[in-house]
Amino acid sequence: MLQNKTHSTSSLKKILIIGGGPAGMMAAIELSKTHEVHVFEKGKTLGRKFLVAGKGGFNLSNSATEKSLFEKYSPQNFLEPILKKFDSTATVKWLKYLGIPTYVGSSGRIFPEKGIKPIEVLNALKNKMLAQKVQLHFEHEFIDFNKEQIHFIHQQKKMSIPFETCIFALGGASWSVTGSKGDWLTSFEKNAIQTIPFEASNCGIICTSLQKEFLEQFEGFPLKNITITCNNKLVKGEALISTYGLEGNAIYPISAEVRKNLHKNSSTSVFIDLKPFNSAEELQQKITATTKPKNYKYLFNLNKVQLALIKNFSSKEHYMNPTSFVELLKKLEIPISGLRPMEEAISTVGGIALEELNLDLSLKKIPNIYIAGEMFDWDTQTGGYLLQACFATGYHVAQNILARSTKNF
Ligand SMILES: Cc1cc2nc3c(=O)[nH]c(=O)nc-3n(C[C@H](O)[C@H](O)[C@H](O)COP(=O)(O)OP(=O)(O)OC[C@H]3O[C@@H](n4cnc5c(N)ncnc54)[C@H](O)[C@@H]3O)c2cc1C
C-alpha cells in the first residue's frame, strides 16, 4: 500500500521532491538508493499524465542516438550535456532494471514490450520507490516557497516544511486534468525567479480557411504519406482533417515553427507535399505522357480528400491547369491562424527561464533548489523525446545532488 503520511513542521533535513510525474519519480528512484526521499504530490496518485501518454502510443523514448537525438531538442546546447549522460540507451537499460522490457517500433519509437500495460510501467516505478523507502505524500498541494521552507495545502490546512535540498518537478501546463496546471509560476516570480508564460507545443494547427462543405465531408479523414514544411523544418507522416484545421503525427512536430512565426505575425503558412515520393519533374512527365492530363485522380492516384484539399486552397484557374496543379500537389500552401489551446496540447514550452538555472539544474539564486522535467523552458517533438528528456533531467538532478552531498562529507 502507498503511504500517505502527513508531517509536522519539525525539521526535515531530507530530500524533498515536489511533483510525482516521470521526472520526479526518476529523481526519487536514483536518490533513494542512498538518501531519505519524500515525494509530495497534489493528486491522489502518481504519474497521471504518464498514464494519459500510455493511452496513445506510449513512446517511452526514441532509439535516436547522439546527434540525431540531441538535435531534436531546443535549445540543443542546453539539453545535450544532460542527454549525453542519460540517453535513450540508458532509458532502455533503466526500464529493464525496473522490470520493463522494451522494443523499438518501425519509426524508432521505444515502447514497452507488447502486452505490458501503461499501469504496469507506472507500478514498476512506484514499486521501486517503495522498495527503496521513498515516502509518498499525496494530496499535498505546493503553493509557495522561500529559501528555507516549502508551503503546502494539505486537508485544507496550510503546512510548511523546512528543507535542505528540494527538487521541483511540477510539469508543464497541458492537460490540466492530470494535475499539471502551471499555476506555480507566480510563486517563483515572487522569489525573483524569472518565468516565461506557458504556450502550447505538439498540438493541432488552426486553419480557418477550410470551407464548411470540405469539413462536413472530410472531418476525421487522414492525409497519409505527406510531408509538411514550415520554415526549414520538414516532417513526414500523416495529418488528420479536424473541425479547426489539422492534427496528427506530421503536424505536432511542426507546431514549434508555427508558434515562432505566429509570434512575429498574426498568421503564417505551412506547405504540404501530397506526393513526396515523386519529384515535380516525374509528375510533369505523367502529364506529357497522357492524352487526358486533367484526369488527376487516375494520373496521380489521388483520393477524394486530396483533390478536395487542393480545390479548397487554389483558384479554379490554377486547379484546371495541369502544370500549376503539379505545383499545388508538391507545395500546397495552407494558411494558419493559430495553435490549439494548451489544454489539448501534448506538451508546453515556457516555465522557469533557462537563465535562472545552473548547468546542474539548480536555481542560480537558490542553489539548493533543483528543477526537472517539463517545468523549465525547453521543447522537443513527440515520438518519445519528451519522456526521454524528463527521465534525463530527473537523473541529472539526482546525480548532481549525490555529487554535491559526497563533496560535503
Ligand atoms: C495526451 C498526451 C500524450 C503523451 N504521449 C507521450 C508519449 O507517448 N511519449 C512521450 O515522450 N511523451 C508523451 N507525453 C508527454 C509526457 O507525458 C510529459 O512530457 C511528461 O509527463 C512530463 O513529465 P513531468 O514529470 O515533467 O511532469 P508531469 O508528468 O506533468 O508530472 C507533474 C506532477 O506534478 C504534480 N503537481 C503539479 N502541480 C503541483 C502542485 N502545485 N503541488 C504538488 N504537485 C503538483 C502533478 O499532479 C503531476 O503529478 C504525452 C502527453 C500527453 C498530454
Short mmCIF file of C-alpha atoms and ligand atoms in Angstrom, two decimals:
data_model
loop_
_atom_site.label_atom_id
_atom_site.label_comp_id
_atom_site.label_asym_id
_atom_site.label_seq_id
_atom_site.Cartn_x
_atom_site.Cartn_y
_atom_site.Cartn_z
CA MET A 1 0.00 0.00 0.00
CA LEU A 2 1.16 3.53 -0.71
CA GLN A 3 1.80 5.57 2.34
CA ASN A 4 0.03 8.85 2.82
CA LYS A 5 1.73 10.24 5.90
CA THR A 6 1.43 13.83 6.99
CA HIS A 7 4.33 15.67 8.53
CA SER A 8 4.67 18.06 11.35
CA THR A 9 6.67 21.22 10.72
CA SER A 10 9.59 19.74 12.65
CA SER A 11 12.94 19.91 10.89
CA LEU A 12 13.14 17.53 7.91
CA LYS A 13 16.72 17.54 6.60
CA LYS A 14 15.83 15.24 3.76
CA ILE A 15 15.43 15.48 0.03
CA LEU A 16 12.02 16.80 -0.93
CA ILE A 17 10.68 16.17 -4.40
CA ILE A 18 7.57 18.07 -5.39
CA GLY A 19 5.60 16.55 -8.25
CA GLY A 20 5.15 12.83 -8.87
CA GLY A 21 5.47 12.65 -12.67
CA PRO A 22 8.20 10.83 -14.60
CA ALA A 23 10.88 13.45 -13.82
CA GLY A 24 10.13 13.41 -10.08
CA MET A 25 9.89 9.61 -9.97
CA MET A 26 13.23 9.17 -11.75
CA ALA A 27 14.94 11.54 -9.28
CA ALA A 28 13.29 9.74 -6.35
CA ILE A 29 14.46 6.31 -7.54
CA GLU A 30 18.05 7.48 -8.00
CA LEU A 31 18.31 9.43 -4.77
CA SER A 32 16.54 6.94 -2.52
CA LYS A 33 19.33 4.41 -3.07
CA THR A 34 21.31 6.42 -0.54
CA HIS A 35 19.10 9.21 0.81
CA GLU A 36 15.80 9.66 2.58
CA VAL A 37 13.42 10.94 -0.07
CA HIS A 38 9.96 12.42 0.30
CA VAL A 39 7.72 12.94 -2.74
CA PHE A 40 4.90 15.45 -2.40
CA GLU A 41 2.12 15.16 -4.94
CA LYS A 42 -1.06 17.17 -5.05
CA GLY A 43 -3.11 14.35 -6.55
CA LYS A 44 -4.17 11.05 -5.03
CA THR A 45 -1.87 9.07 -7.32
CA LEU A 46 1.43 9.41 -9.14
CA GLY A 47 2.04 9.84 -12.87
CA ARG A 48 -1.39 10.76 -14.19
CA LYS A 49 -0.01 12.36 -17.34
CA PHE A 50 2.31 9.38 -17.77
CA LEU A 51 -0.81 7.20 -17.86
CA VAL A 52 -2.52 9.54 -20.32
CA ALA A 53 0.56 9.21 -22.53
CA GLY A 54 0.04 5.47 -22.24
CA LYS A 55 -3.41 5.74 -23.79
CA GLY A 56 -1.84 6.85 -27.06
CA GLY A 57 1.28 5.18 -28.42
CA PHE A 58 3.23 5.30 -25.11
CA ASN A 59 6.60 6.11 -26.60
CA LEU A 60 8.88 5.84 -23.58
CA SER A 61 11.86 7.10 -25.54
CA ASN A 62 13.25 7.05 -29.06
CA SER A 63 16.09 4.93 -30.40
CA ALA A 64 17.76 8.01 -31.92
CA THR A 65 21.27 8.38 -30.51
CA GLU A 66 24.00 11.02 -30.39
CA LYS A 67 23.46 13.90 -32.85
CA SER A 68 20.17 12.56 -34.20
CA LEU A 69 18.84 12.53 -30.62
CA PHE A 70 20.31 15.83 -29.45
CA GLU A 71 19.16 17.81 -32.50
CA LYS A 72 15.54 17.08 -31.66
CA TYR A 73 15.78 19.38 -28.63
CA SER A 74 15.65 23.10 -28.34
CA PRO A 75 17.77 24.73 -27.11
CA GLN A 76 20.05 21.86 -28.11
CA ASN A 77 23.17 23.19 -26.39
CA PHE A 78 21.40 23.29 -23.03
CA LEU A 79 19.88 19.79 -23.22
CA GLU A 80 22.74 17.98 -24.97
CA PRO A 81 25.08 17.51 -21.97
CA ILE A 82 22.12 16.27 -19.91
CA LEU A 83 21.04 13.78 -22.60
CA LYS A 84 24.62 12.63 -23.12
CA LYS A 85 24.67 11.40 -19.53
CA PHE A 86 21.31 9.69 -19.82
CA ASP A 87 20.36 8.93 -23.41
CA SER A 88 17.80 6.58 -24.92
CA THR A 89 20.08 3.56 -24.44
CA ALA A 90 20.29 4.41 -20.74
CA THR A 91 16.50 4.72 -20.57
CA VAL A 92 16.08 1.25 -22.08
CA LYS A 93 18.59 -0.22 -19.59
CA TRP A 94 16.93 1.58 -16.68
CA LEU A 95 13.48 0.34 -17.67
CA LYS A 96 14.84 -3.19 -17.96
CA TYR A 97 16.34 -2.86 -14.47
CA LEU A 98 12.85 -1.87 -13.29
CA GLY A 99 11.43 -4.99 -14.94
CA ILE A 100 10.05 -3.33 -18.09
CA PRO A 101 11.47 -4.77 -21.30
CA THR A 102 11.05 -2.57 -24.35
CA TYR A 103 11.17 -2.81 -28.13
CA VAL A 104 11.87 -0.36 -30.91
CA GLY A 105 8.97 0.23 -33.31
CA SER A 106 9.43 0.82 -37.02
CA SER A 107 9.51 4.60 -36.51
CA GLY A 108 12.34 4.33 -33.96
CA ARG A 109 9.96 4.92 -31.07
CA ILE A 110 10.59 2.83 -27.97
CA PHE A 111 7.56 1.08 -26.48
CA PRO A 112 7.07 -1.26 -23.51
CA GLU A 113 7.10 -4.82 -24.82
CA LYS A 114 3.75 -5.96 -26.25
CA GLY A 115 1.26 -6.94 -23.57
CA ILE A 116 2.74 -4.62 -20.90
CA LYS A 117 0.08 -2.10 -19.91
CA PRO A 118 0.93 1.55 -19.04
CA ILE A 119 -0.24 0.99 -15.44
CA GLU A 120 2.31 -1.84 -15.14
CA VAL A 121 5.09 0.53 -16.21
CA LEU A 122 3.91 3.10 -13.67
CA ASN A 123 3.68 0.40 -10.98
CA ALA A 124 7.24 -0.70 -11.71
CA LEU A 125 8.44 2.84 -10.95
CA LYS A 126 6.22 3.09 -7.85
CA ASN A 127 7.30 -0.28 -6.55
CA LYS A 128 10.97 0.61 -6.91
CA MET A 129 10.37 3.80 -4.94
CA LEU A 130 8.50 1.93 -2.21
CA ALA A 131 11.18 -0.77 -2.06
CA GLN A 132 13.74 1.98 -1.53
CA LYS A 133 11.56 3.52 1.18
CA VAL A 134 10.58 6.70 -0.63
CA GLN A 135 7.84 8.35 1.40
CA LEU A 136 4.91 9.38 -0.73
CA HIS A 137 2.75 12.25 0.48
CA PHE A 138 -0.39 12.53 -1.57
CA GLU A 139 -2.87 15.42 -1.59
CA HIS A 140 -0.12 17.87 -0.70
CA GLU A 141 -0.52 20.86 -2.96
CA PHE A 142 2.54 23.05 -3.21
CA ILE A 143 1.51 26.70 -3.01
CA ASP A 144 4.61 28.72 -2.25
CA PHE A 145 8.20 28.62 -1.03
CA ASN A 146 11.09 30.64 0.32
CA LYS A 147 14.77 29.82 0.82
CA GLU A 148 14.05 27.68 3.89
CA GLN A 149 10.57 26.28 3.58
CA ILE A 150 8.03 24.86 1.19
CA HIS A 151 4.39 25.67 1.84
CA PHE A 152 1.65 23.18 1.04
CA ILE A 153 -2.08 22.86 1.45
CA HIS A 154 -2.99 19.50 2.94
CA GLN A 155 -6.51 18.65 4.10
CA GLN A 156 -7.45 22.30 3.65
CA LYS A 157 -4.72 23.42 6.04
CA LYS A 158 -1.56 25.27 5.22
CA MET A 159 1.60 23.50 6.32
CA SER A 160 5.26 24.42 5.96
CA ILE A 161 8.13 22.02 5.58
CA PRO A 162 11.73 23.10 6.01
CA PHE A 163 14.23 21.72 3.53
CA GLU A 164 17.91 21.38 2.85
CA THR A 165 17.56 20.13 -0.71
CA CYS A 166 14.43 20.26 -2.79
CA ILE A 167 13.58 19.25 -6.37
CA PHE A 168 10.64 20.77 -8.17
CA ALA A 169 9.17 18.56 -10.91
CA LEU A 170 5.72 20.11 -11.30
CA GLY A 171 5.39 19.52 -15.07
CA GLY A 172 4.16 21.93 -17.74
CA ALA A 173 0.64 23.21 -18.32
CA SER A 174 -1.08 20.92 -20.80
CA TRP A 175 -3.90 18.53 -19.94
CA SER A 176 -4.54 20.19 -16.56
CA VAL A 177 -6.82 17.31 -15.55
CA THR A 178 -3.61 15.32 -14.94
CA GLY A 179 -2.54 17.83 -12.26
CA SER A 180 -0.04 19.89 -14.25
CA LYS A 181 -1.62 23.31 -14.36
CA GLY A 182 1.42 25.54 -14.47
CA ASP A 183 -0.19 27.65 -11.75
CA TRP A 184 3.06 27.75 -9.78
CA LEU A 185 4.68 30.44 -11.97
CA THR A 186 3.65 33.26 -9.59
CA SER A 187 5.32 31.67 -6.56
CA PHE A 188 8.62 31.51 -8.48
CA GLU A 189 8.17 35.10 -9.67
CA LYS A 190 7.64 36.13 -6.02
CA ASN A 191 11.05 34.62 -5.29
CA ALA A 192 12.56 36.71 -8.10
CA ILE A 193 12.92 33.67 -10.38
CA GLN A 194 12.12 34.73 -13.94
CA THR A 195 9.45 32.65 -15.65
CA ILE A 196 8.08 32.52 -19.17
CA PRO A 197 4.33 32.16 -19.76
CA PHE A 198 3.44 28.66 -20.96
CA GLU A 199 2.40 28.07 -24.56
CA ALA A 200 1.11 25.01 -26.38
CA SER A 201 3.56 22.72 -28.16
CA ASN A 202 2.97 19.47 -30.06
CA CYS A 203 -0.60 20.47 -30.83
CA GLY A 204 -3.03 20.91 -33.70
CA ILE A 205 -2.86 23.93 -36.03
CA ILE A 206 -5.84 26.16 -36.76
CA CYS A 207 -6.81 26.83 -40.34
CA THR A 208 -9.93 28.97 -40.59
CA SER A 209 -9.98 28.87 -44.39
CA LEU A 210 -11.11 25.25 -44.66
CA GLN A 211 -14.53 25.57 -46.26
CA LYS A 212 -17.63 24.37 -44.42
CA GLU A 213 -18.54 21.89 -47.17
CA PHE A 214 -15.00 20.44 -47.12
CA LEU A 215 -15.13 19.93 -43.34
CA GLU A 216 -18.62 18.43 -43.44
CA GLN A 217 -17.41 15.83 -45.91
CA PHE A 218 -13.86 15.15 -44.73
CA GLU A 219 -13.57 15.79 -40.99
CA GLY A 220 -11.61 12.88 -39.50
CA PHE A 221 -10.08 11.83 -42.84
CA PRO A 222 -6.32 11.23 -42.93
CA LEU A 223 -3.83 12.66 -45.38
CA LYS A 224 -1.36 9.78 -45.46
CA ASN A 225 2.29 9.79 -46.52
CA ILE A 226 2.67 13.53 -46.79
CA THR A 227 5.48 15.88 -45.89
CA ILE A 228 4.73 19.19 -44.28
CA THR A 229 7.11 22.13 -44.13
CA CYS A 230 7.29 25.28 -42.07
CA ASN A 231 10.42 27.47 -42.23
CA ASN A 232 13.28 24.98 -42.66
CA LYS A 233 11.56 22.15 -40.80
CA LEU A 234 10.20 19.22 -42.82
CA VAL A 235 8.14 16.45 -41.23
CA LYS A 236 6.97 13.21 -42.82
CA GLY A 237 3.85 11.39 -41.71
CA GLU A 238 0.11 11.69 -41.55
CA ALA A 239 -2.25 14.61 -40.88
CA LEU A 240 -5.89 14.37 -39.88
CA ILE A 241 -8.54 16.82 -41.00
CA SER A 242 -10.28 18.21 -37.93
CA THR A 243 -13.01 20.81 -37.39
CA TYR A 244 -10.42 23.50 -36.70
CA GLY A 245 -7.69 22.53 -39.15
CA LEU A 246 -5.06 19.80 -38.97
CA GLU A 247 -3.68 17.49 -36.31
CA GLY A 248 -1.69 14.24 -36.18
CA ASN A 249 1.86 12.96 -36.15
CA ALA A 250 3.04 15.10 -39.08
CA ILE A 251 1.51 18.23 -37.54
CA TYR A 252 2.69 18.15 -33.91
CA PRO A 253 6.42 18.41 -34.70
CA ILE A 254 5.77 21.41 -36.94
CA SER A 255 3.88 23.34 -34.25
CA ALA A 256 7.10 24.83 -32.79
CA GLU A 257 7.93 26.54 -36.10
CA VAL A 258 4.33 27.70 -36.49
CA ARG A 259 4.49 29.17 -32.98
CA LYS A 260 7.71 31.05 -33.81
CA ASN A 261 6.09 32.58 -36.90
CA LEU A 262 2.90 33.47 -35.05
CA HIS A 263 4.97 35.43 -32.53
CA LYS A 264 6.01 37.70 -35.39
CA ASN A 265 2.76 37.79 -37.40
CA SER A 266 -0.89 37.06 -36.74
CA SER A 267 -0.90 34.37 -39.42
CA THR A 268 1.56 32.10 -41.19
CA SER A 269 1.54 29.16 -43.62
CA VAL A 270 2.61 25.56 -43.78
CA PHE A 271 3.25 23.75 -47.06
CA ILE A 272 2.08 20.22 -47.79
CA ASP A 273 3.68 17.91 -50.34
CA LEU A 274 0.97 15.37 -51.21
CA LYS A 275 3.35 13.34 -53.40
CA PRO A 276 6.68 13.32 -51.56
CA PHE A 277 7.86 10.14 -53.29
CA ASN A 278 7.68 11.77 -56.75
CA SER A 279 9.63 14.76 -57.94
CA ALA A 280 7.79 17.59 -59.72
CA GLU A 281 9.59 16.51 -62.93
CA GLU A 282 8.27 12.95 -62.63
CA LEU A 283 4.75 14.26 -62.14
CA GLN A 284 5.09 16.64 -65.09
CA GLN A 285 6.22 13.71 -67.24
CA LYS A 286 2.98 11.90 -66.40
CA ILE A 287 1.09 14.87 -67.85
CA THR A 288 3.06 14.96 -71.07
CA ALA A 289 2.73 11.20 -71.49
CA THR A 290 -1.10 11.17 -71.35
CA THR A 291 -3.93 12.24 -73.60
CA LYS A 292 -6.07 13.08 -70.53
CA PRO A 293 -3.86 15.43 -68.48
CA LYS A 294 -6.78 16.71 -66.36
CA ASN A 295 -7.80 13.30 -65.10
CA TYR A 296 -5.80 13.98 -61.95
CA LYS A 297 -7.40 11.25 -59.86
CA TYR A 298 -6.06 8.45 -62.07
CA LEU A 299 -2.98 10.20 -63.36
CA PHE A 300 -1.57 10.88 -59.89
CA ASN A 301 -3.50 8.25 -57.92
CA LEU A 302 -5.25 10.84 -55.73
CA ASN A 303 -8.15 10.24 -53.40
CA LYS A 304 -11.20 12.47 -52.82
CA VAL A 305 -9.81 14.23 -49.79
CA GLN A 306 -6.53 15.14 -51.52
CA LEU A 307 -8.39 16.53 -54.53
CA ALA A 308 -10.83 18.48 -52.36
CA LEU A 309 -7.99 19.89 -50.26
CA ILE A 310 -6.23 21.21 -53.34
CA LYS A 311 -9.51 22.67 -54.60
CA ASN A 312 -10.04 24.34 -51.23
CA PHE A 313 -6.71 26.17 -51.44
CA SER A 314 -6.44 27.06 -55.12
CA SER A 315 -8.16 29.14 -57.75
CA LYS A 316 -10.16 27.37 -60.46
CA GLU A 317 -7.62 28.62 -62.98
CA HIS A 318 -4.67 27.00 -61.16
CA TYR A 319 -6.57 23.81 -60.45
CA MET A 320 -7.51 23.35 -64.09
CA ASN A 321 -4.01 23.95 -65.41
CA PRO A 322 -2.08 20.62 -65.18
CA THR A 323 1.30 22.31 -64.79
CA SER A 324 0.19 24.51 -61.92
CA PHE A 325 -1.79 21.56 -60.49
CA VAL A 326 1.52 19.69 -60.13
CA GLU A 327 2.96 22.71 -58.33
CA LEU A 328 -0.01 22.61 -55.93
CA LEU A 329 0.45 18.87 -55.41
CA LYS A 330 4.08 19.38 -54.44
CA LYS A 331 3.67 22.56 -52.40
CA LEU A 332 0.14 23.30 -51.25
CA GLU A 333 0.09 26.42 -49.08
CA ILE A 334 -2.18 26.12 -46.05
CA PRO A 335 -2.72 29.40 -44.17
CA ILE A 336 -2.56 29.00 -40.38
CA SER A 337 -4.05 31.44 -37.88
CA GLY A 338 -3.17 29.81 -34.57
CA LEU A 339 -2.33 26.82 -32.41
CA ARG A 340 -4.82 24.80 -30.42
CA PRO A 341 -5.06 25.63 -26.69
CA MET A 342 -2.63 24.26 -24.10
CA GLU A 343 -5.39 22.17 -22.59
CA GLU A 344 -5.30 19.94 -25.70
CA ALA A 345 -1.57 20.09 -26.34
CA ILE A 346 0.74 17.14 -25.71
CA SER A 347 3.32 19.44 -24.12
CA THR A 348 4.08 23.06 -23.37
CA VAL A 349 7.02 25.42 -23.61
CA GLY A 350 7.72 28.12 -21.04
CA GLY A 351 8.09 27.84 -17.28
CA ILE A 352 11.36 28.57 -15.49
CA ALA A 353 13.64 30.66 -17.74
CA LEU A 354 16.92 28.90 -18.61
CA GLU A 355 18.88 31.95 -17.45
CA GLU A 356 17.78 31.11 -13.90
CA LEU A 357 19.38 27.64 -13.99
CA ASN A 358 22.91 26.42 -13.35
CA LEU A 359 24.16 23.58 -15.53
CA ASP A 360 23.30 21.12 -12.76
CA LEU A 361 19.68 22.40 -12.99
CA SER A 362 19.81 24.12 -9.62
CA LEU A 363 18.46 27.65 -9.33
CA LYS A 364 21.23 30.26 -9.52
CA LYS A 365 19.51 32.32 -6.83
CA ILE A 366 18.63 29.39 -4.53
CA PRO A 367 21.12 26.61 -5.37
CA ASN A 368 19.65 24.02 -3.03
CA ILE A 369 16.51 24.00 -5.19
CA TYR A 370 16.64 21.96 -8.42
CA ILE A 371 14.25 21.85 -11.38
CA ALA A 372 13.47 18.78 -13.53
CA GLY A 373 11.11 17.77 -16.33
CA GLU A 374 8.74 19.87 -18.38
CA MET A 375 8.83 22.66 -15.79
CA PHE A 376 11.57 24.67 -17.45
CA ASP A 377 11.73 26.21 -20.88
CA TRP A 378 12.73 23.55 -23.41
CA ASP A 379 10.98 21.97 -26.33
CA THR A 380 11.03 18.82 -28.41
CA GLN A 381 8.73 16.81 -30.63
CA THR A 382 6.58 13.78 -29.94
CA GLY A 383 7.93 10.29 -30.55
CA GLY A 384 9.34 9.51 -27.10
CA TYR A 385 11.59 12.58 -26.91
CA LEU A 386 9.51 14.28 -24.19
CA LEU A 387 9.69 11.42 -21.71
CA GLN A 388 13.35 10.88 -22.60
CA ALA A 389 14.15 14.43 -21.51
CA CYS A 390 12.01 14.14 -18.38
CA PHE A 391 13.90 10.99 -17.34
CA ALA A 392 17.26 12.55 -18.28
CA THR A 393 16.66 15.78 -16.33
CA GLY A 394 15.41 13.81 -13.29
CA TYR A 395 18.54 11.66 -13.48
CA HIS A 396 20.81 14.70 -13.97
CA VAL A 397 19.43 16.49 -10.93
CA ALA A 398 19.75 13.33 -8.81
CA GLN A 399 23.37 12.73 -9.87
CA ASN A 400 24.31 16.33 -9.16
CA ILE A 401 22.72 16.22 -5.72
CA LEU A 402 24.60 12.97 -4.99
CA ALA A 403 27.87 14.53 -6.20
CA ARG A 404 27.30 17.61 -4.08
CA SER A 405 26.47 15.59 -0.95
CA THR A 406 29.59 13.41 -1.42
CA LYS A 407 31.72 16.57 -1.58
CA ASN A 408 30.15 17.89 1.64
CA PHE A 409 31.07 14.80 3.67
C1 LIG B 1 -2.03 13.10 -24.38
C2 LIG B 1 -0.56 13.03 -24.09
C3 LIG B 1 0.20 12.01 -24.66
C4 LIG B 1 1.58 11.98 -24.45
N1 LIG B 1 2.31 10.95 -25.00
C5 LIG B 1 3.65 10.93 -24.83
C6 LIG B 1 4.43 9.87 -25.40
O1 LIG B 1 3.90 8.90 -25.98
N2 LIG B 1 5.79 9.95 -25.28
C7 LIG B 1 6.40 10.99 -24.62
O2 LIG B 1 7.63 11.03 -24.57
N3 LIG B 1 5.68 11.96 -24.01
C8 LIG B 1 4.33 11.95 -24.10
N4 LIG B 1 3.59 12.93 -23.49
C9 LIG B 1 4.30 13.97 -22.69
C10 LIG B 1 4.74 13.46 -21.31
O3 LIG B 1 3.67 12.77 -20.70
C11 LIG B 1 5.18 14.66 -20.44
O4 LIG B 1 6.21 15.35 -21.11
C12 LIG B 1 5.69 14.20 -19.08
O5 LIG B 1 4.65 13.54 -18.36
C13 LIG B 1 6.17 15.38 -18.25
O6 LIG B 1 6.73 14.85 -17.08
P1 LIG B 1 6.98 15.76 -15.80
O7 LIG B 1 7.43 14.84 -14.72
O8 LIG B 1 7.80 16.92 -16.14
O9 LIG B 1 5.54 16.35 -15.43
P2 LIG B 1 4.11 15.66 -15.21
O10 LIG B 1 4.05 14.33 -15.80
O11 LIG B 1 3.14 16.68 -15.66
O12 LIG B 1 4.06 15.50 -13.63
C14 LIG B 1 4.00 16.63 -12.78
C15 LIG B 1 3.38 16.19 -11.45
O13 LIG B 1 3.39 17.32 -10.57
C16 LIG B 1 2.15 17.37 -9.89
N5 LIG B 1 1.89 18.76 -9.50
C17 LIG B 1 1.62 19.81 -10.31
N6 LIG B 1 1.40 20.92 -9.58
C18 LIG B 1 1.55 20.56 -8.27
C19 LIG B 1 1.46 21.27 -7.04
N7 LIG B 1 1.14 22.57 -7.00
N8 LIG B 1 1.69 20.59 -5.89
C20 LIG B 1 2.02 19.24 -5.91
N9 LIG B 1 2.10 18.53 -7.04
C21 LIG B 1 1.88 19.18 -8.22
C22 LIG B 1 1.15 16.88 -10.90
O14 LIG B 1 -0.04 16.44 -10.28
C23 LIG B 1 1.92 15.77 -11.59
O15 LIG B 1 1.74 14.53 -10.97
C24 LIG B 1 2.21 12.97 -23.64
C25 LIG B 1 1.43 13.97 -23.04
C26 LIG B 1 0.06 13.99 -23.25
C27 LIG B 1 -0.76 15.08 -22.60
#
